[in-house]
Short mmCIF file of C-alpha atoms in Angstrom, two decimals:
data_model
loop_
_atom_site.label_atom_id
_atom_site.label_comp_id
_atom_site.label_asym_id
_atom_site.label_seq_id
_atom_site.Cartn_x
_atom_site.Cartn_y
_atom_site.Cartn_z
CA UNK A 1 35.53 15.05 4.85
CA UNK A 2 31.98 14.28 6.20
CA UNK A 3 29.49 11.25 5.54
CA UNK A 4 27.21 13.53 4.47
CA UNK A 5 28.48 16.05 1.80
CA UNK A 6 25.38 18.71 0.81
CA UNK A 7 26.36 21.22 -1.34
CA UNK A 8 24.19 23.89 -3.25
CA UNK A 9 21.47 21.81 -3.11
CA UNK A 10 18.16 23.38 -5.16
CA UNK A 11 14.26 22.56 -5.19
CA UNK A 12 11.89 24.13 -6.54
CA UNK A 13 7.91 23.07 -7.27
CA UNK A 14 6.99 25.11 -10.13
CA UNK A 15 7.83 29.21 -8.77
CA UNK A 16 8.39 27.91 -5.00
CA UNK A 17 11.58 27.96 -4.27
CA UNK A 18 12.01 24.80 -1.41
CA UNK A 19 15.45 24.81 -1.01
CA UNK A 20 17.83 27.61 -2.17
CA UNK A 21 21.18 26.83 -2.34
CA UNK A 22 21.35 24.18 0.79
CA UNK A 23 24.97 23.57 1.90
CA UNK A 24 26.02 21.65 5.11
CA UNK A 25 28.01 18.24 6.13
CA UNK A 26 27.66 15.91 8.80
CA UNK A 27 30.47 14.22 10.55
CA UNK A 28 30.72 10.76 11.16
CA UNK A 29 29.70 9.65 14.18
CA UNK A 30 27.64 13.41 14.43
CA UNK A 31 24.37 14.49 15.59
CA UNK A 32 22.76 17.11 13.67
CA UNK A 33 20.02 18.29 14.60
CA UNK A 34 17.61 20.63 12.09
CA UNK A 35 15.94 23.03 13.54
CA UNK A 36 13.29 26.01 11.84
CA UNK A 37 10.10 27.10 11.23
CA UNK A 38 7.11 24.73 9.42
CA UNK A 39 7.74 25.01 5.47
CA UNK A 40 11.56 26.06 5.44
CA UNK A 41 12.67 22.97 3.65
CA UNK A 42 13.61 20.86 6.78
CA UNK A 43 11.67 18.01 5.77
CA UNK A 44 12.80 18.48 1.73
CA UNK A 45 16.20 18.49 2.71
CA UNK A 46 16.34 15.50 4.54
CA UNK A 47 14.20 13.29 1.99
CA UNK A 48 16.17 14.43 -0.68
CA UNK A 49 19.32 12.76 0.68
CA UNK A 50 17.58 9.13 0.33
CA UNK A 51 15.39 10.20 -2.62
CA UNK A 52 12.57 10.96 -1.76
CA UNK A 53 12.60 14.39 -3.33
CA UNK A 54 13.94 14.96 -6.45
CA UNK A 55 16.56 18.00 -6.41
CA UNK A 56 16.85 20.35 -9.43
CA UNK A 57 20.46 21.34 -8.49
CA UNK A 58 23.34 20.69 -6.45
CA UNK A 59 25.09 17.76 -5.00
CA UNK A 60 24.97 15.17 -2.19
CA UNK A 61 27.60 12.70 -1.57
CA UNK A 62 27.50 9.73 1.52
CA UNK A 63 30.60 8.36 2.06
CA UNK A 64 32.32 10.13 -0.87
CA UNK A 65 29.76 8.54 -3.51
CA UNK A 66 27.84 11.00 -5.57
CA UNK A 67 24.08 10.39 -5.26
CA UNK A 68 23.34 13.61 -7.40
CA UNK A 69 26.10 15.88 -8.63
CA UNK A 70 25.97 19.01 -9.99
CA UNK A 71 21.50 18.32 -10.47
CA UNK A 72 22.72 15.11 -12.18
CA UNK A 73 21.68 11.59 -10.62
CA UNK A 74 23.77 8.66 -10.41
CA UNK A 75 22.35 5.51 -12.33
CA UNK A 76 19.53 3.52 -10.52
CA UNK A 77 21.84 0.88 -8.57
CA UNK A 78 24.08 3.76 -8.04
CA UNK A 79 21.18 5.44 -6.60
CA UNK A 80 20.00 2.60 -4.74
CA UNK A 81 23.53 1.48 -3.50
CA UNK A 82 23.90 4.94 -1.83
CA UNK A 83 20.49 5.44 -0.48
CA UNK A 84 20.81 2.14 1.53
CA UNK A 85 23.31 3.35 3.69
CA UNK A 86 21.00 5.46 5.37
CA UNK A 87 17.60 4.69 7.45
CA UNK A 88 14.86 6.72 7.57
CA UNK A 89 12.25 7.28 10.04
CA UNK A 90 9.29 9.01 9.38
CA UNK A 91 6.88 11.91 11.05
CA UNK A 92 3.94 9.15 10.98
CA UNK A 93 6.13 5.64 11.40
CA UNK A 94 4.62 3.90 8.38
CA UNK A 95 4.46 0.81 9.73
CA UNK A 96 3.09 -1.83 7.41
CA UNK A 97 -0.23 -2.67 9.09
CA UNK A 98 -0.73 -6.04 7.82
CA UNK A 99 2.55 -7.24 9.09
CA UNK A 100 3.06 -8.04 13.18
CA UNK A 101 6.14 -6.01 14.68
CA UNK A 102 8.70 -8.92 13.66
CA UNK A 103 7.19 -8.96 10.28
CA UNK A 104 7.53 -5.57 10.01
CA UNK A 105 11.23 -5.56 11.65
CA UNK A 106 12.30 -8.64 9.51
CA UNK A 107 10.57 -8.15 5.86
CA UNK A 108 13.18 -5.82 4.46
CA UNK A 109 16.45 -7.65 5.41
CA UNK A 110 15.03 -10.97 4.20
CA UNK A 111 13.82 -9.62 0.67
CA UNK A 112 16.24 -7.29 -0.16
CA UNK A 113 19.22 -8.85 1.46
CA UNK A 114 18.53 -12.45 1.12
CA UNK A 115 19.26 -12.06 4.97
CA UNK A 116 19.08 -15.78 6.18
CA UNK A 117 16.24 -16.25 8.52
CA UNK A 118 18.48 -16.93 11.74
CA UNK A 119 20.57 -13.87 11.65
CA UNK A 120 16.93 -11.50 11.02
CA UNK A 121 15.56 -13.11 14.00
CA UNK A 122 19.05 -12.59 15.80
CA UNK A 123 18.81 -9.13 15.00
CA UNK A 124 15.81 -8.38 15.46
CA UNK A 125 15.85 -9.72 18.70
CA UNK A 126 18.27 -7.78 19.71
CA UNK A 127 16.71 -4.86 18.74
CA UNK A 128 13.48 -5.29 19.86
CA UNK A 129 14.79 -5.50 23.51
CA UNK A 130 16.75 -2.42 22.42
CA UNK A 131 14.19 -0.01 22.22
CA UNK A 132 12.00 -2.25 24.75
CA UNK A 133 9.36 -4.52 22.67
CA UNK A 134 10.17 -7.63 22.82
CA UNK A 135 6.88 -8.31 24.62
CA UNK A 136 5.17 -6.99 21.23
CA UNK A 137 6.75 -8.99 18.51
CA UNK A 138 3.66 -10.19 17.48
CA UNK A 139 1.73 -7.86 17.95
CA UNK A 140 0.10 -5.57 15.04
CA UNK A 141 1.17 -2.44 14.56
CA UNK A 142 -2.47 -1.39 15.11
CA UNK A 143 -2.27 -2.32 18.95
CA UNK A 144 0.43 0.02 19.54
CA UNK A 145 0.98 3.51 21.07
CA UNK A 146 2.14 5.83 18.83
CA UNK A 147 5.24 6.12 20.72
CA UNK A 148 6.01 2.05 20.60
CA UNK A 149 5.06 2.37 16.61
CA UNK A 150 8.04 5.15 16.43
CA UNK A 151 10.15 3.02 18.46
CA UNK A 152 9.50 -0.17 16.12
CA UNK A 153 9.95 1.97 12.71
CA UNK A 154 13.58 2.90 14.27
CA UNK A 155 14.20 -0.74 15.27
CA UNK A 156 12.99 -1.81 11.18
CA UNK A 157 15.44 0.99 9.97
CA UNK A 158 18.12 -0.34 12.00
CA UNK A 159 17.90 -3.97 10.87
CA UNK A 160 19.07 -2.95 7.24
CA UNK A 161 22.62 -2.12 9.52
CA UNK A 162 22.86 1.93 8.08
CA UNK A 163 25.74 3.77 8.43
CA UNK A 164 23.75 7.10 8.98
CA UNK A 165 20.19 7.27 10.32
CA UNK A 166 17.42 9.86 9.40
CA UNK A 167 14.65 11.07 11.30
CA UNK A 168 12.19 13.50 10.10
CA UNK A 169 10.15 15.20 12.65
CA UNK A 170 10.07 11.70 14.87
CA UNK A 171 8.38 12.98 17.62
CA UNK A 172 6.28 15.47 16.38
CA UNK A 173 2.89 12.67 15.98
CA UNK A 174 3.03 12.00 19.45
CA UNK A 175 1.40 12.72 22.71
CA UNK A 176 3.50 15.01 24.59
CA UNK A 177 3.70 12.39 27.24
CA UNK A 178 4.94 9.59 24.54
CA UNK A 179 7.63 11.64 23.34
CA UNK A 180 10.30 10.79 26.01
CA UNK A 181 10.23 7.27 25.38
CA UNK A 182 11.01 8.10 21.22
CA UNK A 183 14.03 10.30 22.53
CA UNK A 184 14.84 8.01 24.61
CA UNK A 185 16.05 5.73 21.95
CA UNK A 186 17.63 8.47 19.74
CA UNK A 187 19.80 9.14 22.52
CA UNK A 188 20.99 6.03 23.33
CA UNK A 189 21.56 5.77 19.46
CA UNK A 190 23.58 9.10 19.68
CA UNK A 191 25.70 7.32 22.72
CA UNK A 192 26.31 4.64 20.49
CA UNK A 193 27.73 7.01 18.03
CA UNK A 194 25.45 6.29 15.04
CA UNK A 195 25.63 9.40 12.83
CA UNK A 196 22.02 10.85 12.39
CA UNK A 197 20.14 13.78 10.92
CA UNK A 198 17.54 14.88 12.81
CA UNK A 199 14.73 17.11 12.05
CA UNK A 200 13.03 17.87 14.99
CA UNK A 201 10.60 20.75 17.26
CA UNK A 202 12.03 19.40 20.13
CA UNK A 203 14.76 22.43 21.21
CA UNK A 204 15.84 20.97 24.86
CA UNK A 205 16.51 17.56 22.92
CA UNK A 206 18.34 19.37 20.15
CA UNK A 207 20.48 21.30 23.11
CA UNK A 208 21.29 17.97 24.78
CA UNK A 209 22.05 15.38 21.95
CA UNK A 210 22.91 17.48 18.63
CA UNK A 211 26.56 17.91 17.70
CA UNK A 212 25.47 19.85 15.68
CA UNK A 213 22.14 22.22 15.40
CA UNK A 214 21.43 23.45 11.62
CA UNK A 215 18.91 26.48 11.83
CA UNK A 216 17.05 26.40 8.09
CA UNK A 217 14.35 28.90 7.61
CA UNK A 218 12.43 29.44 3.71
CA UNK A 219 14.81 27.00 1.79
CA UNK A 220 18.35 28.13 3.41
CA UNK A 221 20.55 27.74 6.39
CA UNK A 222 20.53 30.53 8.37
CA UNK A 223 23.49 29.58 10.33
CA UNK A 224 24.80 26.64 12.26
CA UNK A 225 27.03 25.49 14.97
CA UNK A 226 27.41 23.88 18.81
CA UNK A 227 24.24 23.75 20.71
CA UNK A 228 25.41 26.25 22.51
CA UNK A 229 26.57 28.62 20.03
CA UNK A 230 23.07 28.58 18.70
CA UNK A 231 20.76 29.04 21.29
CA UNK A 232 23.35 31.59 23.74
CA UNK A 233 25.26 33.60 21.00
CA UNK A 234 22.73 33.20 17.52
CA UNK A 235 24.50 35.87 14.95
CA UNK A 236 21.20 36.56 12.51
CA UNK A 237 17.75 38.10 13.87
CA UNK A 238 16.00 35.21 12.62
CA UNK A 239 17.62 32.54 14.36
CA UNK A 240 17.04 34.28 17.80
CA UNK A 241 13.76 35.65 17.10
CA UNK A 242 12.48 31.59 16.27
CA UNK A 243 14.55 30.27 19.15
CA UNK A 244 13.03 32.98 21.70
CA UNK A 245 9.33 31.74 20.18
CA UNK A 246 10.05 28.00 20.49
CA UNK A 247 11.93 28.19 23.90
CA UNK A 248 8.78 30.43 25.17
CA UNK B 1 -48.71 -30.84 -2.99
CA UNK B 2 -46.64 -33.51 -1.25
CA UNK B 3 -42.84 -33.89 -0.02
CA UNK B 4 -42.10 -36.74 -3.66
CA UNK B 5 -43.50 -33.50 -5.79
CA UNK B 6 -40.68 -31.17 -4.11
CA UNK B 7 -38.14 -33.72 -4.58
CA UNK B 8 -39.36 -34.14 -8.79
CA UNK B 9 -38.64 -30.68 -9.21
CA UNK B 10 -35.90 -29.88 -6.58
CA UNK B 11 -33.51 -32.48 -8.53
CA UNK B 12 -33.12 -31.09 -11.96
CA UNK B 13 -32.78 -27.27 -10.36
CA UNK B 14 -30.02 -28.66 -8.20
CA UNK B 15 -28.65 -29.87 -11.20
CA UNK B 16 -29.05 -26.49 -13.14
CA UNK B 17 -27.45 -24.85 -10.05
CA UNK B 18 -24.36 -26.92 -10.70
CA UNK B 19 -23.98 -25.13 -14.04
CA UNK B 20 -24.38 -22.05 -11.65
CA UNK B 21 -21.57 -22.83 -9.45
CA UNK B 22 -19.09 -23.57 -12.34
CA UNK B 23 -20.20 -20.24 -13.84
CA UNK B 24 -19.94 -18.66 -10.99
CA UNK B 25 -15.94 -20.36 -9.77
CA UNK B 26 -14.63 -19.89 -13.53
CA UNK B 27 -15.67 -16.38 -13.87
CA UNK B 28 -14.76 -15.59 -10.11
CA UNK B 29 -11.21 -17.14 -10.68
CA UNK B 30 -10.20 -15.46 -13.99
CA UNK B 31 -11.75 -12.15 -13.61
CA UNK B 32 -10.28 -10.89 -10.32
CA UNK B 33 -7.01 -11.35 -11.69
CA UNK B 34 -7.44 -9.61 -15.13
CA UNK B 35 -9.45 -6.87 -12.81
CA UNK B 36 -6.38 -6.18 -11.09
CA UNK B 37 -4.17 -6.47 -14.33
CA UNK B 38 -6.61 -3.65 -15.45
CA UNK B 39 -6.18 -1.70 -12.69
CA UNK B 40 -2.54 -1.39 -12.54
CA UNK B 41 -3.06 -0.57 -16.72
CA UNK B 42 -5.31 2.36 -15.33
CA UNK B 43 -3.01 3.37 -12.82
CA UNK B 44 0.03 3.39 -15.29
CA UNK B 45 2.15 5.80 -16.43
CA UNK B 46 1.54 4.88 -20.11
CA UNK B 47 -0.73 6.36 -21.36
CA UNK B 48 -2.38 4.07 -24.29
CA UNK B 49 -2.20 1.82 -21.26
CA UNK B 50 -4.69 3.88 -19.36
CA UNK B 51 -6.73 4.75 -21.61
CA UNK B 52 -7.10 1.64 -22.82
CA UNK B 53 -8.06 0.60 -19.36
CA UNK B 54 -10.17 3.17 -18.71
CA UNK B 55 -12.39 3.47 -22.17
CA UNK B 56 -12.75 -0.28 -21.39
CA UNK B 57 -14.14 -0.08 -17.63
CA UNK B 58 -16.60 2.71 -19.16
CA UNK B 59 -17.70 0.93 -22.12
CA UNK B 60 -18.07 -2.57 -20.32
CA UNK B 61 -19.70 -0.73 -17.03
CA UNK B 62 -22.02 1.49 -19.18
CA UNK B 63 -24.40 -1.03 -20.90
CA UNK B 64 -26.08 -4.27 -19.74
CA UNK B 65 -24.39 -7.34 -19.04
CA UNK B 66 -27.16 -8.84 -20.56
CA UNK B 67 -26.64 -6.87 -23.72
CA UNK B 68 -22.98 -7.97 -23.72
CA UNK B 69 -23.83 -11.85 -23.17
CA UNK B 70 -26.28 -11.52 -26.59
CA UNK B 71 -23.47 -9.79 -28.29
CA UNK B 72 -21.18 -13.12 -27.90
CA UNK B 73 -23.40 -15.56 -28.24
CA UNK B 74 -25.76 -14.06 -31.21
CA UNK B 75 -23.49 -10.87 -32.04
CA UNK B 76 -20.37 -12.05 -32.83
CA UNK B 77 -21.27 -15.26 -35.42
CA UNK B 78 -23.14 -13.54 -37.97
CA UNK B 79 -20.23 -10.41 -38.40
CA UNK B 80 -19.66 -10.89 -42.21
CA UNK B 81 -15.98 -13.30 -42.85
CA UNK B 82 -14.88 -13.08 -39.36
CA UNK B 83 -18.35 -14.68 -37.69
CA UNK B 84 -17.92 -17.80 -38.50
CA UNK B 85 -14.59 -18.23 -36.65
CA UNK B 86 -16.68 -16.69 -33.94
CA UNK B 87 -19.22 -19.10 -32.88
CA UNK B 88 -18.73 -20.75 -29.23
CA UNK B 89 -20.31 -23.11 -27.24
CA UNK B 90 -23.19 -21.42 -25.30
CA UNK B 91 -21.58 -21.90 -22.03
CA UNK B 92 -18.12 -21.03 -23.22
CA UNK B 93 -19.41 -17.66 -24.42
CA UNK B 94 -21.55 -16.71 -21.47
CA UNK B 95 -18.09 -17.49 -18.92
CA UNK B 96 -16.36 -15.26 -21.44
CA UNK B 97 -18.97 -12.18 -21.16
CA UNK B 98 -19.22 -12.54 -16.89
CA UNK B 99 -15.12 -12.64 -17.16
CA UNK B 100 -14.93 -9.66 -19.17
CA UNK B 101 -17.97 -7.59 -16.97
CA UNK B 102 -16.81 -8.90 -13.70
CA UNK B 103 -13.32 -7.84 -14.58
CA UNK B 104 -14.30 -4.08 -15.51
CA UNK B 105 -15.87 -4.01 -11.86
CA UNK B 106 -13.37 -5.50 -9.77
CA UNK B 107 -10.73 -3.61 -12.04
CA UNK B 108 -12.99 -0.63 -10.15
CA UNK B 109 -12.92 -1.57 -6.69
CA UNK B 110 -9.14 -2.43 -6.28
CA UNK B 111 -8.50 0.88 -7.82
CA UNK B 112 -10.63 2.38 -5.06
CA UNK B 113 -8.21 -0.04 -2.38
CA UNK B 114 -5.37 1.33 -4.05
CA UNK B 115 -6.76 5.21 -3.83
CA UNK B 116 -7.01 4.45 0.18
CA UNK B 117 -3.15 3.29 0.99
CA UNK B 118 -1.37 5.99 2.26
CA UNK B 119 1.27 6.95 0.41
CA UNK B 120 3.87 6.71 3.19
CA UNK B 121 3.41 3.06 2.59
CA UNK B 122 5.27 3.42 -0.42
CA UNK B 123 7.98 5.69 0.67
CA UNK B 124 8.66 3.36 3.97
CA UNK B 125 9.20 0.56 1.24
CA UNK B 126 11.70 2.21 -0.99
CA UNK B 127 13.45 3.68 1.56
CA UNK B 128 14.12 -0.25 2.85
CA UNK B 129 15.08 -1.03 -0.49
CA UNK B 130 12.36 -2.89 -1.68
CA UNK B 131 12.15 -2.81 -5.13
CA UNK B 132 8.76 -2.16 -7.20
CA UNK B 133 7.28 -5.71 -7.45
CA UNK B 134 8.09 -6.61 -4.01
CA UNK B 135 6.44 -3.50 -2.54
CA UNK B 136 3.24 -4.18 -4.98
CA UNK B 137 3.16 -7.95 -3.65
CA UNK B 138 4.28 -8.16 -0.14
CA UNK B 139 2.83 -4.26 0.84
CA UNK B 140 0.07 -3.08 -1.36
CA UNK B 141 -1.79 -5.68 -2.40
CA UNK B 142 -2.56 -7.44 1.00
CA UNK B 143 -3.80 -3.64 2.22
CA UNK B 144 -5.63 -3.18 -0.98
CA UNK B 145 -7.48 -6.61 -0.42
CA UNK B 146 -8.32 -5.45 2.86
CA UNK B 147 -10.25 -2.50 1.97
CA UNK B 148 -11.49 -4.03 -1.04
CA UNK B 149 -12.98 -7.25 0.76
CA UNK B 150 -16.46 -5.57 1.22
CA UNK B 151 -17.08 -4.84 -2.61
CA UNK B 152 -15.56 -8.14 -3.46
CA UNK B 153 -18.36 -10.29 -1.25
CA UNK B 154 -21.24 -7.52 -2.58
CA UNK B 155 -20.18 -8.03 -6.00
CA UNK B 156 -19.77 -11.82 -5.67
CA UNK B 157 -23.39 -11.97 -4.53
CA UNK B 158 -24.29 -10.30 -7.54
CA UNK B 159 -22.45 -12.14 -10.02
CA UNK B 160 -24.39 -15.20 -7.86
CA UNK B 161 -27.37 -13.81 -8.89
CA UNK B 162 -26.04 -12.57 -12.58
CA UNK B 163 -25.62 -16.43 -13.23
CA UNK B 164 -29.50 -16.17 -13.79
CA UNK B 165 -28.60 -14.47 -17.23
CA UNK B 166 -27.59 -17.22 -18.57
CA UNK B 167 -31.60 -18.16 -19.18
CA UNK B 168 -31.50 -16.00 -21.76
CA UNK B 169 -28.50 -17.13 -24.25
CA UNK B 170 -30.29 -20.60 -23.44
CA UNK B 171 -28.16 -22.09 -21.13
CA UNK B 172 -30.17 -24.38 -19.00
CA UNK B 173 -29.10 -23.48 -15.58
CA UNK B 174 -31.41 -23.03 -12.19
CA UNK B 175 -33.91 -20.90 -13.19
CA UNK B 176 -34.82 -22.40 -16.64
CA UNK B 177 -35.66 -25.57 -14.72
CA UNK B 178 -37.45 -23.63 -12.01
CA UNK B 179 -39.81 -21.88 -14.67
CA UNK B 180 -40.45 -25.23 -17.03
CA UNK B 181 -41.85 -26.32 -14.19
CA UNK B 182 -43.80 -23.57 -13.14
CA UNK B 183 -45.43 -23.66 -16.65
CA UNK B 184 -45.45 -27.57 -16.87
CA UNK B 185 -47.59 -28.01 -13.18
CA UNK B 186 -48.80 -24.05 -12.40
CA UNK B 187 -47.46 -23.86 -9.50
CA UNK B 188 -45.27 -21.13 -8.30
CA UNK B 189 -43.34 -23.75 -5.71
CA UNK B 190 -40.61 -23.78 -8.29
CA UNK B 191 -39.67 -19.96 -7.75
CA UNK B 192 -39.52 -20.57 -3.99
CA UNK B 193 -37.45 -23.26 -4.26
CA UNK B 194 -35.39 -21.16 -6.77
CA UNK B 195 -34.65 -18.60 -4.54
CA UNK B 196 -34.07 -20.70 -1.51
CA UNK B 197 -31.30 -22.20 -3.56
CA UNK B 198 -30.14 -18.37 -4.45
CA UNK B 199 -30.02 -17.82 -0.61
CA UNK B 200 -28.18 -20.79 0.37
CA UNK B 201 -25.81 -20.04 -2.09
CA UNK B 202 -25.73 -16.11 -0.76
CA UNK B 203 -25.02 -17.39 2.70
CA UNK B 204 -22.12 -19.68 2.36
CA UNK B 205 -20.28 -16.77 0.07
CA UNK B 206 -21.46 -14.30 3.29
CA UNK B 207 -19.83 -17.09 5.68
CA UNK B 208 -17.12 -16.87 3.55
CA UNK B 209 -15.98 -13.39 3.13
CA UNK B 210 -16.40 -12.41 6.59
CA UNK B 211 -14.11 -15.65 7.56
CA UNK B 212 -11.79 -14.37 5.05
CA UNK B 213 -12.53 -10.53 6.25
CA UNK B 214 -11.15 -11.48 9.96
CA UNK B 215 -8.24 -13.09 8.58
CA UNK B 216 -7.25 -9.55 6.85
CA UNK B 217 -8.18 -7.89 10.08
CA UNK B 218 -4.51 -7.68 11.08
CA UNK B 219 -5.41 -6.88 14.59
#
């Protein structure tokens, strides 16, 4: 049985159909990696599972706990409850400007966990020098690189402990040359065996860290399997004709 | 004209520009909070709630403040049975109108801070688990202060100014002792002393905002 459990999943805003009958699971310990085109419901998928998106059908369980089943959504703290196993980080970081980097990394632990103040700091100590910032702890996100702000909104997400992370499009803000340092950290995540879903343009990272590569193009999954099953021996047109355009 | 002839007249408009000040605190104080309270009505899902909110902004923003200050003071008392419950002091009155004009304003600017945070802000919130008043208190508001800081100081320069109104619902504040004296001694010394008073009054609020504006820098 997987940590992740999609099936059937449907979305629709008003006649557009965003996802059409999504069905896939993640392993623990997995790294999936979604791959397709721009508007085939990579992005929908994935914020659905810590709603974000609404879904108008379908189920998702984490860790055998319904978060929607059968279009029907558990109650609010059930809701809540399962959406905290999982991190998210976003396309654009999201930082919260007005906070400094430890602010930012400590906030949500504090107020939502009534963390005590010397484990946060612990923590997010030890993450910091993690993904390499511990010279920037108070700094504001504002004075950062894009590529240190993505590396501090993966430390936050981290310091609420999740059993799966998220990561929609993480690179994809970036400077090409700011990119490496993002992956970087994913991959040292994957190493670590953290289970995480990750949307993402980049193929040769997909190749090297997925598990797992999920090919979704307008609101369904193609096909997936092993890195290397997708990109050497795709079965459908579509999958080879996008991975022949992106690997151009 | 000598120096002791500045002082005679300087002294009771430093005194009327203490009734300024107090106007000017009180209203400050009570009508950025109820701005904001009207704000989140006009941003709410319920609708009475918004339209309430918003048929109030209009009506207060669309006619004169002075207009409104007559209304309470003259207005109100002589409404048949009710009016007599209605009479207030002057001075009570006149905080009540700038609280309820200042309020339809500010209630206009924080919506326009609220319009410019992204909405990622919100998402990056829930997604930590932060529940709806904590992501309103410890997220949005300190961004929507930032971006509303500017209108804030303009409009607190105005409501400086604004104070003036009180002349009319007879009030005795800085310019009623700056024109008695202009028509006791004809001399217009009075209205330059008035308006240096206005300035130095503009200048510590500028001081203060921008103070305030580099402490919301978050840089």
């Amino acid at each position: 049985m997987g940590i992740i459990e999609v099936t059937n999943l449907k979305k629709s805003f008003g006649t557009l159909d965003v996802l059409k009958d999504v069905t896939f699971e993640v392993g623990k310990g997995e790294v999936v990696a979604v791959i397709g085109p721009s508007g085939s419901g990579k992005s929908t998928m994935l914020r659905s599972l810590v709603n974000l998106e609404q879904v108008n059908g379908g189920s998702i369980a984490v860790e055998g706990e319904y978060l929607v089943k059968d279009g029907v959504y558990a109650n609010p703290q059930g809701i809540k409850r399962i959406t905290s196993k999982m991190g998210m980080v976003f396309q654009h970081f999201h930082l919260f400007p007005h906070l400094t980097v430890q602010e930012n990394l400590e906030l949500a632990p504090r107020l939502v966990r009534g963390e005590p103040a010397e484990e946060s700091r612990r923590k997010r100590d030890e993450l910091l020098r993690k993904v390499g910032l511990t010279d920037k702890k108070e700094a504001y996100p504002a004075k950062l690189s894009g590529g240190q702000k993505q590396r501090v909104a993966i430390a936050r997400a981290l310091m609420m402990n999740p059993a799966i992370m998220l990561f929609d499009e993480p690179t994809s803000a970036l400077d090409p040359e700011l990119t490496g340092e993002v992956l970087q950290v994913i991959k040292q995540l994957a190493e670590e065996h953290m289970t995480m879903v990750v949307v993402t343009h980049e193929m040769g990272f997909a190749k090297e860290v997925a598990d797992k590569i999920v090919f979704m193009d307008n609101g369904e999954i193609v096909e997936s399997g092993s890195p290397d099953e997708l990109f050497h021996n795709a079965k459908h047109e579509r999958t080879k004709s996008f991975l022949h355009r992106s690997l151009k | 004209m000598n120096i002791d002839y500045l002082i005679n007249i300087t002294v009771p408009m430093l005194e009327g520009a203490q009734m300024t000040v107090l106007l000017f605190f009180i209203a400050i104080i009570a009508s950025l909070p109820l701005g904001f309270v009207l704000t989140l009505m006009a941003n709410s899902k319920s609708k009475p709630l918004a339209w309430f909110a918003h048929t109030y902004i209009y009506v207060v923003r669309g006619t004169p403040l002075l207009l409104q200050l007559l209304f309470i003071c003259f207005g109100l008392p002589i409404i048949p049975v009710i009016g007599d419950y209605l009479v207030m002091d002057r001075f009570v009155a006149a905080c009540l109108g700038f609280i309820l004009n200042y309020a339809a304003y500010f209630a206009e600017i924080f919506r326009g801070g609220l319009l410019a945070i992204d909405k990622g802000q919100y998402e990056a919130a829930q997604v930590l688990g932060l529940n709806r008043w904590q992501t309103t208190t410890k997220i949005i508001v300190p961004q929507m202060v930032r971006v509303a800081l500017p209108a804030i100081a303009n409009e607190s320069i105005t409501l400086v100014k604004d104070t003036a109104l009180l002349y009319a619902v007879a009030v005795p504040e800085l310019l009623y002792f700056a024109q008695t004296a202009v028509n006791r001694d004809f001399t217009i010394a009075p209205f330059f002393i008035a308006g240096i008073i206005y300035l130095l009054m503009a200048f510590v609020l500028t001081l203060f905002f921008k103070s305030l504006e580099r402490r919301f820098k978050f840089e």
